[in-house]
Amino acid sequence: MEVLMEHHWHARWERHQARVRPWIEPRLARASRNERNPVEDFLFEYYAFRPAKLLQWHPGIGIALRGETARHYLCHKDYHETNEGIAADVVGLSPQRNESIRWLREMLRSTSDRPGAFGCFGLHEWAMVYRAETIRHAQWPLRITHQEIADLVES
């Protein structure tokens, strides 16, 4: 098990905060003004990620946190105190949780070496409104007509 002293894992926590705040803070500001942006809000709405959840940093499996502030993690059901420090309790995880973790690890491993596919040219957004009676982001104009979308999808 890797053991992180308080100043080391605090630095990781701070780097995590710096990475996610540029997405979260504009989202919260827009929400406070009842403004929407279908592109920037996609992560939060389609995947239902709450900003508070994205702000949470977890060390990961196989890492123990040292220091008095590490005790905060004991309020999470999946953490316990070990001789090395505060760590994720992999033994106490349910079989379903363990299977989810294995699936996610394999998915990340299988996609990490593949090149990104960025040639969709917005076709996914058109497919989402193809022959739809209602459009989730109707306040944002489409770049082409409904008939052009139908023709493209059906081709």
XYZ file of C-alpha atoms in Angstrom:
155
model
C 0.000 0.000 0.000
C 1.279 3.454 -0.902
C 1.273 5.846 2.061
C 0.874 9.579 1.485
C 1.857 12.065 4.139
C -0.581 14.904 4.721
C 1.286 17.539 2.698
C 1.546 15.155 -0.293
C -2.103 14.195 -0.448
C -3.169 17.792 0.243
C -1.174 18.778 -2.854
C -3.070 16.135 -4.879
C -6.363 17.422 -3.478
C -5.416 20.980 -4.487
C -4.471 19.873 -8.031
C -7.823 18.133 -8.318
C -9.621 21.286 -7.203
C -7.695 23.351 -9.754
C -8.677 20.918 -12.533
C -12.415 20.786 -11.826
C -13.219 24.304 -10.649
C -12.950 25.806 -14.176
C -15.932 23.606 -15.153
C -17.867 23.840 -11.914
C -17.708 27.555 -11.142
C -19.170 28.713 -14.507
C -21.894 26.065 -14.170
C -22.857 27.301 -10.711
C -22.761 30.943 -11.844
C -25.049 30.145 -14.797
C -27.421 28.207 -12.576
C -27.652 31.125 -10.126
C -28.776 33.334 -13.045
C -31.075 30.638 -14.503
C -28.936 30.569 -17.643
C -28.305 27.428 -19.625
C -25.633 26.331 -22.052
C -26.355 22.985 -23.715
C -22.713 22.273 -24.483
C -21.117 23.288 -21.206
C -23.948 21.872 -19.082
C -23.878 18.512 -20.887
C -21.562 16.855 -18.362
C -23.774 17.846 -15.458
C -27.130 17.052 -17.041
C -26.550 14.016 -19.235
C -24.366 12.226 -16.697
C -26.067 13.832 -13.671
C -22.779 14.868 -12.071
C -23.395 17.237 -9.199
C -20.706 19.924 -8.800
C -20.147 18.960 -5.162
C -19.494 15.373 -6.190
C -16.965 16.428 -8.826
C -15.124 18.524 -6.269
C -14.532 15.494 -4.065
C -11.069 14.013 -4.346
C -10.431 10.415 -3.361
C -6.974 8.875 -3.160
C -7.933 5.631 -4.858
C -7.563 2.004 -3.939
C -4.223 0.986 -2.467
C -3.371 4.418 -1.049
C -3.396 5.290 2.648
C -3.612 8.867 3.853
C -1.691 10.037 6.900
C -2.364 13.065 9.043
C -5.144 14.357 11.246
C -7.208 15.762 8.360
C -7.278 12.293 6.753
C -9.809 11.300 9.423
C -12.366 13.293 7.405
C -12.513 10.342 4.998
C -13.880 8.133 7.771
C -17.266 9.797 7.231
C -17.388 8.015 3.841
C -18.710 4.467 4.135
C -15.949 2.998 1.972
C -13.021 4.134 4.145
C -11.521 2.730 7.325
C -8.498 3.196 9.531
C -5.532 0.892 8.961
C -2.058 0.680 10.480
C -0.813 2.701 7.484
C -3.478 5.435 7.684
C -6.959 6.061 6.310
C -7.658 3.955 3.213
C -10.437 2.684 0.999
C -11.963 -0.476 2.403
C -11.766 -2.792 -0.594
C -12.510 -5.865 1.519
C -15.793 -4.418 2.757
C -17.075 -3.391 -0.688
C -20.159 -5.151 -1.983
C -19.757 -7.615 -4.872
C -21.640 -5.172 -7.109
C -19.279 -2.313 -6.211
C -16.237 -4.528 -6.811
C -17.663 -5.544 -10.207
C -18.258 -1.863 -11.080
C -14.672 -1.025 -10.161
C -13.322 -3.924 -12.227
C -15.466 -2.904 -15.211
C -14.365 0.738 -14.963
C -10.698 -0.206 -14.630
C -10.922 -2.424 -17.717
C -12.783 0.232 -19.711
C -10.164 2.857 -18.826
C -7.339 0.447 -19.624
C -8.840 -0.495 -22.991
C -9.458 3.112 -24.047
C -6.292 4.734 -22.715
C -4.114 3.609 -25.617
C -6.628 4.217 -28.396
C -6.637 7.493 -30.307
C -9.592 9.790 -29.710
C -12.430 9.817 -32.234
C -13.309 13.453 -32.880
C -14.750 13.229 -36.378
C -18.439 13.151 -35.507
C -18.942 16.716 -36.772
C -21.876 17.214 -34.415
C -23.825 14.260 -35.804
C -24.650 13.043 -32.302
C -26.516 16.283 -31.535
C -28.511 15.907 -34.737
C -29.308 12.278 -33.981
C -30.673 13.371 -30.591
C -33.252 15.604 -32.298
C -33.978 13.310 -35.252
C -37.771 13.117 -35.616
C -38.107 14.280 -31.982
C -41.380 15.878 -30.931
C -39.636 17.925 -28.246
C -36.070 19.168 -28.135
C -34.327 19.453 -24.799
C -32.499 22.684 -25.701
C -35.108 24.324 -27.902
C -33.833 27.808 -27.001
C -30.665 27.060 -29.016
C -31.169 27.104 -32.781
C -30.140 24.091 -34.818
C -27.550 24.629 -37.505
C -29.669 22.863 -40.127
C -33.410 22.253 -40.602
C -35.306 19.258 -39.218
C -35.701 17.891 -42.747
C -31.964 18.203 -43.410
C -31.333 16.330 -40.145
C -33.754 13.568 -41.190
C -32.186 13.308 -44.627
C -28.693 13.085 -43.132
C -29.569 10.490 -40.475
C -31.525 8.366 -42.929
C -28.692 8.473 -45.469
